[in-house]
mmCIF file of C-alpha atoms in Angstrom:
data_model
loop_
_atom_site.group_PDB
_atom_site.id
_atom_site.type_symbol
_atom_site.label_atom_id
_atom_site.label_comp_id
_atom_site.label_asym_id
_atom_site.label_seq_id
_atom_site.Cartn_x
_atom_site.Cartn_y
_atom_site.Cartn_z
ATOM 1 C CA MET A 1437 45.851 -8.634 10.924
ATOM 2 C CA SER A 1438 42.714 -7.238 12.472
ATOM 3 C CA ASN A 1439 39.906 -8.190 14.805
ATOM 4 C CA LEU A 1440 36.574 -7.269 13.252
ATOM 5 C CA PRO A 1441 34.257 -7.817 16.284
ATOM 6 C CA ALA A 1442 36.607 -5.858 18.541
ATOM 7 C CA ARG A 1443 36.964 -3.115 15.979
ATOM 8 C CA THR A 1444 33.197 -2.868 15.538
ATOM 9 C CA SER A 1445 32.538 -2.710 19.314
ATOM 10 C CA LEU A 1446 35.168 -0.074 19.837
ATOM 11 C CA ALA A 1447 34.044 1.940 16.805
ATOM 12 C CA ARG A 1448 30.448 1.910 18.010
ATOM 13 C CA LEU A 1449 31.373 3.013 21.513
ATOM 14 C CA ARG A 1450 33.583 5.798 20.163
ATOM 15 C CA HIS A 1451 30.762 6.915 17.887
ATOM 16 C CA ASP A 1452 28.185 6.889 20.687
ATOM 17 C CA LEU A 1453 30.386 8.931 23.017
ATOM 18 C CA ARG A 1454 31.885 11.302 20.462
ATOM 19 C CA THR A 1455 28.481 12.264 19.035
ATOM 20 C CA PRO A 1456 27.254 14.159 22.136
ATOM 21 C CA VAL A 1457 30.690 15.758 22.479
ATOM 22 C CA SER A 1458 30.392 16.794 18.850
ATOM 23 C CA HIS A 1459 27.096 18.513 19.694
ATOM 24 C CA ILE A 1460 28.619 20.284 22.701
ATOM 25 C CA LEU A 1461 31.635 21.586 20.807
ATOM 26 C CA GLY A 1462 29.719 22.469 17.647
ATOM 27 C CA TYR A 1463 26.971 24.404 19.371
ATOM 28 C CA VAL A 1464 29.284 26.179 21.789
ATOM 29 C CA GLU A 1465 31.357 27.326 18.805
ATOM 30 C CA LEU A 1466 28.177 28.588 17.137
ATOM 31 C CA LEU A 1467 27.277 30.476 20.320
ATOM 32 C CA LEU A 1468 30.805 31.898 20.533
ATOM 33 C CA GLU A 1469 30.612 33.095 16.920
ATOM 34 C CA ASP A 1470 27.244 34.734 17.599
ATOM 35 C CA ALA A 1471 28.468 36.336 20.829
ATOM 36 C CA ARG A 1472 31.467 37.875 19.061
ATOM 37 C CA GLU A 1473 29.385 39.056 16.091
ATOM 38 C CA GLN A 1474 26.689 40.567 18.293
ATOM 39 C CA ASN A 1475 29.144 41.942 20.823
ATOM 40 C CA PHE A 1476 27.778 39.936 23.756
ATOM 41 C CA LEU A 1477 31.196 40.018 25.371
ATOM 42 C CA GLY A 1478 29.979 38.923 28.803
ATOM 43 C CA ARG A 1479 29.018 35.505 27.458
ATOM 44 C CA ILE A 1480 32.367 34.736 25.934
ATOM 45 C CA PRO A 1481 34.287 33.625 29.069
ATOM 46 C CA ILE A 1482 31.448 31.302 30.114
ATOM 47 C CA LEU A 1483 31.200 29.837 26.627
ATOM 48 C CA ALA A 1484 34.976 29.430 26.533
ATOM 49 C CA ASP A 1485 34.735 27.438 29.780
ATOM 50 C CA ILE A 1486 32.160 25.132 28.188
ATOM 51 C CA GLN A 1487 34.350 24.773 25.100
ATOM 52 C CA GLN A 1488 37.363 23.834 27.221
ATOM 53 C CA GLY A 1489 35.258 21.347 29.151
ATOM 54 C CA GLY A 1490 34.041 19.821 25.872
ATOM 55 C CA ARG A 1491 37.638 19.357 24.799
ATOM 56 C CA ARG A 1492 38.416 17.680 28.117
ATOM 57 C CA LEU A 1493 35.540 15.281 27.513
ATOM 58 C CA LEU A 1494 36.906 14.471 24.062
ATOM 59 C CA ASP A 1495 40.422 13.960 25.427
ATOM 60 C CA ALA A 1496 39.094 11.596 28.093
ATOM 61 C CA ILE A 1497 37.253 9.536 25.479
ATOM 62 C CA GLU A 1498 40.265 9.465 23.179
ATOM 63 C CA THR A 1499 42.577 8.398 25.976
ATOM 64 C CA ALA A 1500 40.275 5.633 27.178
ATOM 65 C CA LEU A 1501 39.264 4.363 23.754
ATOM 66 C CA SER A 1502 42.362 4.887 21.667
ATOM 67 C CA SER A 1503 42.910 2.255 19.034
ATOM 68 C CA SER A 1504 45.528 1.180 16.632
ATOM 69 C CA GLU A 1505 44.814 -0.856 13.570
ATOM 70 C CA GLY A 1506 45.199 -4.548 14.204
ATOM 71 C CA SER A 1507 45.974 -4.107 17.877
ATOM 72 C CA PHE A 1508 43.220 -4.140 20.460
ATOM 73 C CA PRO A 1509 43.387 -4.699 24.181
ATOM 74 C CA GLU A 1510 41.730 -7.805 25.548
ATOM 75 C CA HIS A 1511 39.275 -5.652 27.429
ATOM 76 C CA LEU A 1512 38.513 -2.009 28.014
ATOM 77 C CA ASN A 1513 37.958 -0.772 31.537
ATOM 78 C CA LEU A 1514 35.496 2.072 31.360
ATOM 79 C CA SER A 1515 35.090 2.858 35.054
ATOM 80 C CA ALA A 1516 37.727 5.616 35.073
ATOM 81 C CA LEU A 1517 36.203 7.116 31.948
ATOM 82 C CA ARG A 1518 32.750 7.117 33.563
ATOM 83 C CA VAL A 1519 34.114 9.076 36.547
ATOM 84 C CA GLN A 1520 35.823 11.622 34.303
ATOM 85 C CA LEU A 1521 32.738 12.061 32.135
ATOM 86 C CA ARG A 1522 30.456 12.442 35.142
ATOM 87 C CA GLU A 1523 32.620 15.038 36.882
ATOM 88 C CA THR A 1524 33.162 17.125 33.765
ATOM 89 C CA ALA A 1525 29.592 16.864 32.479
ATOM 90 C CA GLU A 1526 28.127 17.829 35.872
ATOM 91 C CA SER A 1527 30.409 20.844 36.041
ATOM 92 C CA LEU A 1528 29.496 21.887 32.502
ATOM 93 C CA LEU A 1529 25.788 21.525 33.216
ATOM 94 C CA GLU A 1530 26.208 23.969 36.080
ATOM 95 C CA THR A 1531 28.129 26.337 33.823
ATOM 96 C CA SER A 1532 25.483 26.159 31.097
ATOM 97 C CA SER A 1533 22.766 26.818 33.718
ATOM 98 C CA ARG A 1534 24.720 29.884 34.832
ATOM 99 C CA LEU A 1535 24.871 31.104 31.240
ATOM 100 C CA ARG A 1536 21.163 30.422 30.746
ATOM 101 C CA ARG A 1537 20.345 32.724 33.666
ATOM 102 C CA THR A 1538 22.163 35.574 31.911
ATOM 103 C CA LEU A 1539 20.185 35.193 28.683
ATOM 104 C CA GLY A 1540 16.937 37.025 28.096
ATOM 105 C CA ASP A 1541 13.743 35.077 27.423
ATOM 106 C CA ASN A 1542 13.585 36.537 23.934
ATOM 107 C CA ASP A 1543 17.037 35.235 23.042
ATOM 108 C CA THR A 1544 15.364 32.112 21.745
ATOM 109 C CA ASP A 1545 18.096 31.063 19.303
ATOM 110 C CA ALA A 1546 20.784 31.038 21.987
ATOM 111 C CA LEU A 1547 18.448 29.294 24.419
ATOM 112 C CA LYS A 1548 17.718 26.563 21.863
ATOM 113 C CA ASP A 1549 21.420 26.042 21.200
ATOM 114 C CA LEU A 1550 22.081 25.892 24.911
ATOM 115 C CA ASP A 1551 19.334 23.276 25.247
ATOM 116 C CA VAL A 1552 21.170 21.066 22.754
ATOM 117 C CA ILE A 1553 24.361 21.366 24.786
ATOM 118 C CA ALA A 1554 22.517 20.526 28.005
ATOM 119 C CA GLN A 1555 20.892 17.475 26.408
ATOM 120 C CA ALA A 1556 24.262 16.224 25.149
ATOM 121 C CA LEU A 1557 25.678 16.608 28.662
ATOM 122 C CA ARG A 1558 22.745 14.666 30.096
ATOM 123 C CA ASP A 1559 23.372 11.915 27.524
ATOM 124 C CA LEU A 1560 26.955 11.619 28.733
ATOM 125 C CA LEU A 1561 25.802 11.590 32.350
ATOM 126 C CA GLU A 1562 23.414 8.787 31.492
ATOM 127 C CA PHE A 1563 26.293 6.761 30.115
ATOM 128 C CA ALA A 1564 28.419 7.581 33.163
ATOM 129 C CA ALA A 1565 25.657 6.490 35.541
ATOM 130 C CA GLN A 1566 25.206 3.067 33.972
ATOM 131 C CA GLU A 1567 26.812 0.410 36.116
ATOM 132 C CA GLU A 1568 26.842 -2.237 33.469
ATOM 133 C CA THR A 1569 24.614 -2.722 30.484
ATOM 134 C CA PRO A 1570 24.915 -4.837 27.372
ATOM 135 C CA ALA A 1571 25.362 -1.674 25.322
ATOM 136 C CA PHE A 1572 27.875 -0.068 27.651
ATOM 137 C CA PRO A 1573 29.400 -2.707 29.939
ATOM 138 C CA ASP A 1574 31.868 -1.477 32.498
ATOM 139 C CA THR A 1575 34.394 -3.780 30.957
ATOM 140 C CA ILE A 1576 34.201 -4.729 27.327
ATOM 141 C CA ASN A 1577 35.585 -8.200 26.782
ATOM 142 C CA LEU A 1578 36.923 -8.253 23.308
ATOM 143 C CA PRO A 1579 37.046 -11.572 21.495
ATOM 144 C CA PRO A 1580 40.424 -13.114 20.763
ATOM 145 C CA ALA A 1581 42.156 -11.773 17.705
ATOM 146 C CA THR A 1582 41.437 -13.567 14.491
ATOM 147 C CA GLN A 1583 43.165 -13.199 11.212
ATOM 148 C CA VAL A 1584 40.909 -11.883 8.531
ATOM 149 C CA GLY A 1585 41.641 -10.477 5.134
ATOM 150 C CA GLU A 1586 41.689 -6.738 4.544
ATOM 151 C CA ARG A 1587 38.410 -6.928 2.622
ATOM 152 C CA GLU A 1588 36.754 -8.567 5.603
ATOM 153 C CA CYS A 1589 37.943 -5.782 7.883
ATOM 154 C CA HIS A 1590 35.528 -3.332 6.367
ATOM 155 C CA PRO A 1591 32.682 -5.121 4.650
ATOM 156 C CA ARG A 1592 30.047 -3.070 2.920
ATOM 157 C CA GLY A 1593 27.714 -3.421 5.861
ATOM 158 C CA VAL A 1594 30.104 -1.884 8.387
ATOM 159 C CA SER A 1595 29.772 1.842 8.601
ATOM 160 C CA LEU A 1596 31.881 4.554 10.147
ATOM 161 C CA MET B 1081 28.690 30.680 -4.262
ATOM 162 C CA ALA B 1082 29.726 27.049 -3.895
ATOM 163 C CA ARG B 1083 26.921 24.577 -3.321
ATOM 164 C CA VAL B 1084 27.581 21.921 -0.702
ATOM 165 C CA LEU B 1085 25.465 18.811 -0.254
ATOM 166 C CA LEU B 1086 25.526 17.732 3.392
ATOM 167 C CA VAL B 1087 24.407 14.121 3.845
ATOM 168 C CA GLU B 1088 23.838 13.633 7.563
ATOM 169 C CA ASP B 1089 21.126 11.790 9.473
ATOM 170 C CA ASN B 1090 21.749 13.384 12.870
ATOM 171 C CA GLU B 1091 19.522 16.450 13.118
ATOM 172 C CA MET B 1092 21.840 18.333 15.463
ATOM 173 C CA ASN B 1093 24.932 17.710 13.377
ATOM 174 C CA ARG B 1094 23.006 18.768 10.264
ATOM 175 C CA ASP B 1095 21.730 21.959 11.879
ATOM 176 C CA MET B 1096 25.085 22.884 13.402
ATOM 177 C CA LEU B 1097 27.229 22.315 10.327
ATOM 178 C CA SER B 1098 24.778 23.811 7.836
ATOM 179 C CA ARG B 1099 24.502 26.997 9.910
ATOM 180 C CA ARG B 1100 28.246 27.365 10.211
ATOM 181 C CA LEU B 1101 28.803 26.774 6.491
ATOM 182 C CA THR B 1102 25.961 29.096 5.492
ATOM 183 C CA LYS B 1103 27.526 31.857 7.614
ATOM 184 C CA ARG B 1104 30.682 31.418 5.576
ATOM 185 C CA GLY B 1105 28.886 31.878 2.291
ATOM 186 C CA PHE B 1106 28.171 28.326 1.186
ATOM 187 C CA ASP B 1107 24.860 27.342 -0.329
ATOM 188 C CA VAL B 1108 24.031 24.247 1.741
ATOM 189 C CA VAL B 1109 21.535 21.620 0.630
ATOM 190 C CA MET B 1110 20.859 18.642 2.842
ATOM 191 C CA ALA B 1111 19.950 14.975 2.652
ATOM 192 C CA VAL B 1112 19.087 12.788 5.637
ATOM 193 C CA ASP B 1113 20.162 9.374 4.348
ATOM 194 C CA GLY B 1114 22.439 7.862 1.734
ATOM 195 C CA ALA B 1115 19.723 7.192 -0.825
ATOM 196 C CA GLN B 1116 18.459 10.747 -0.654
ATOM 197 C CA GLY B 1117 22.054 11.932 -0.855
ATOM 198 C CA VAL B 1118 22.624 10.028 -4.107
ATOM 199 C CA GLU B 1119 19.376 11.364 -5.539
ATOM 200 C CA MET B 1120 20.121 14.970 -4.547
ATOM 201 C CA ALA B 1121 23.659 14.791 -5.868
ATOM 202 C CA GLY B 1122 22.125 14.053 -9.272
ATOM 203 C CA THR B 1123 19.480 16.750 -9.156
ATOM 204 C CA GLN B 1124 21.315 19.525 -7.281
ATOM 205 C CA MET B 1125 24.750 18.954 -8.815
ATOM 206 C CA PRO B 1126 26.655 20.302 -5.792
ATOM 207 C CA ASP B 1127 30.233 21.490 -6.038
ATOM 208 C CA LEU B 1128 31.170 19.321 -3.067
ATOM 209 C CA ILE B 1129 29.606 16.605 -0.902
ATOM 210 C CA LEU B 1130 30.069 16.112 2.844
ATOM 211 C CA MET B 1131 29.075 12.516 3.556
ATOM 212 C CA ASP B 1132 28.483 11.044 6.972
ATOM 213 C CA MET B 1133 29.377 7.365 6.691
ATOM 214 C CA SER B 1134 26.917 6.037 9.258
ATOM 215 C CA LEU B 1135 23.577 6.589 7.538
ATOM 216 C CA PRO B 1136 20.214 4.844 7.345
ATOM 217 C CA VAL B 1137 18.637 3.388 4.184
ATOM 218 C CA LEU B 1138 21.918 3.449 2.264
ATOM 219 C CA ASP B 1139 25.109 3.897 4.256
ATOM 220 C CA GLY B 1140 27.817 6.364 3.357
ATOM 221 C CA TRP B 1141 30.054 3.682 1.899
ATOM 222 C CA ASP B 1142 27.488 2.458 -0.604
ATOM 223 C CA ALA B 1143 26.302 5.976 -1.366
ATOM 224 C CA THR B 1144 29.902 6.975 -2.126
ATOM 225 C CA ARG B 1145 30.396 3.971 -4.374
ATOM 226 C CA LYS B 1146 27.214 4.810 -6.281
ATOM 227 C CA LEU B 1147 28.206 8.441 -6.694
ATOM 228 C CA LYS B 1148 31.722 7.582 -7.803
ATOM 229 C CA SER B 1149 30.538 4.997 -10.302
ATOM 230 C CA ALA B 1150 28.026 7.303 -12.018
ATOM 231 C CA ASP B 1151 29.257 9.507 -14.876
ATOM 232 C CA ALA B 1152 27.171 12.479 -13.735
ATOM 233 C CA THR B 1153 28.465 12.588 -10.172
ATOM 234 C CA ARG B 1154 31.905 10.931 -10.321
ATOM 235 C CA ALA B 1155 33.783 14.228 -10.470
ATOM 236 C CA ILE B 1156 32.061 15.858 -7.494
ATOM 237 C CA PRO B 1157 34.597 15.984 -4.652
ATOM 238 C CA LEU B 1158 33.425 14.104 -1.582
ATOM 239 C CA ILE B 1159 34.644 14.336 2.001
ATOM 240 C CA ALA B 1160 33.757 11.496 4.373
ATOM 241 C CA LEU B 1161 32.796 12.462 7.920
ATOM 242 C CA THR B 1162 32.742 10.028 10.806
ATOM 243 C CA ALA B 1163 32.525 10.061 14.577
ATOM 244 C CA HIS B 1164 34.111 6.596 14.865
ATOM 245 C CA ALA B 1165 37.552 7.929 13.994
ATOM 246 C CA MET B 1166 39.301 4.590 14.143
ATOM 247 C CA ALA B 1167 42.867 4.023 13.053
ATOM 248 C CA GLY B 1168 42.947 3.171 9.373
ATOM 249 C CA ASP B 1169 39.560 4.695 8.611
ATOM 250 C CA ARG B 1170 41.011 7.468 6.492
ATOM 251 C CA GLU B 1171 42.712 4.997 4.174
ATOM 252 C CA LYS B 1172 39.531 2.968 3.944
ATOM 253 C CA ALA B 1173 37.488 6.042 3.071
ATOM 254 C CA ILE B 1174 39.915 6.962 0.295
ATOM 255 C CA GLU B 1175 39.819 3.375 -0.914
ATOM 256 C CA ALA B 1176 36.004 3.567 -1.093
ATOM 257 C CA GLY B 1177 36.282 6.574 -3.415
ATOM 258 C CA CYS B 1178 36.164 9.509 -0.996
ATOM 259 C CA ASP B 1179 38.448 12.395 -1.932
ATOM 260 C CA ASP B 1180 39.200 13.220 1.695
ATOM 261 C CA TYR B 1181 38.184 12.308 5.217
ATOM 262 C CA ASP B 1182 37.535 14.169 8.435
ATOM 263 C CA THR B 1183 36.384 13.285 11.921
ATOM 264 C CA LYS B 1184 33.604 14.493 14.171
ATOM 265 C CA PRO B 1185 33.647 16.590 16.305
ATOM 266 C CA ILE B 1186 34.282 18.837 13.337
ATOM 267 C CA GLU B 1187 37.179 21.242 13.627
ATOM 268 C CA LEU B 1188 35.795 23.808 11.232
ATOM 269 C CA PRO B 1189 39.076 25.490 10.163
ATOM 270 C CA ARG B 1190 40.504 22.078 9.283
ATOM 271 C CA LEU B 1191 37.379 21.045 7.370
ATOM 272 C CA LEU B 1192 37.232 24.398 5.529
ATOM 273 C CA GLU B 1193 40.844 23.960 4.468
ATOM 274 C CA LYS B 1194 40.014 20.567 2.965
ATOM 275 C CA MET B 1195 36.899 21.934 1.290
ATOM 276 C CA ASP B 1196 38.822 24.902 -0.141
ATOM 277 C CA ARG B 1197 41.507 22.640 -1.531
ATOM 278 C CA LEU B 1198 39.029 20.321 -3.240
ATOM 279 C CA LEU B 1199 36.936 23.203 -4.545
ATOM 280 C CA SER B 1200 40.059 24.897 -5.921
ATOM 281 C CA GLU B 1201 41.114 21.709 -7.656
ATOM 282 C CA GLY B 1202 37.640 21.455 -9.168
ATOM 283 C CA ASN B 1203 37.243 25.102 -10.203
ATOM 284 C CA GLY B 1204 35.515 25.380 -13.551
ATOM 285 C CA ARG B 1205 34.053 21.922 -13.205
ATOM 286 C CA GLY B 1206 31.153 22.758 -10.914
ATOM 287 C CA SER B 1207 28.111 24.659 -12.030
ATOM 288 C CA HIS B 1208 27.826 27.075 -9.105
ATOM 289 C CA GLY B 1209 30.879 29.233 -9.530
ATOM 290 C CA ASP B 1210 33.855 29.873 -7.327
ATOM 291 C CA GLN B 1211 34.287 29.318 -3.631
ATOM 292 C CA PRO B 1212 32.312 31.529 -1.275
#
């Protein structure tokens, strides 16, 4: 038994929130690898802070939007998630600004990677600041469960 | 050097993953949608494919089905990647023909382990030699 509209809404929201977190974690890991290889040891603790913050963001999303096949809540309350995302993303933006000030102007590769992280954080802040929109309502009302066949649960048009 | 075809429409994800794989000795070629992925799988003959499932033009599901139904590309191991990460998705990816499944954000050690396993199983089949 599954609920296709609910599953699709939840999947889309998870995708839209996990994608910027994916950018944060991926690029901070790239920067950490570079810092270790190039012996920029002073950057490592700051980057590790950003990495830990990225993991906190992911945990918050997972906790708020956890799913189990065939079992969906009647609605999702996103207000607590918005608060968590805002607090963590604001803190990480400050941390990334602090790191930026330690980089030289000619360290263009690191600056570009840091820009991607900052943009991803701003994307999360934008979500957190939205009171209620059709795309990201504060509460998602999920339609009542309907019984559909397994094939209908993942038609060819539905993507992950 | 193993050749990996990364099919990913998100520029940042493409840049990030290709750089990390290149640093580890993979030869990474990239496609930005499912149709281009199918085409490049035929022309580049990669040793392994990393397929995002949410793609424009042709989505990852249909691209996987095409690749797995064509004689020339059927044997190329394919790992599905998705940021949705919903319960049951792994089983559905395997059902669609994917050889394995992983979620985004990518945990690189976990993904590399899956890639190594599939590349080891396929040693001698690919045209680009052993693993990096």
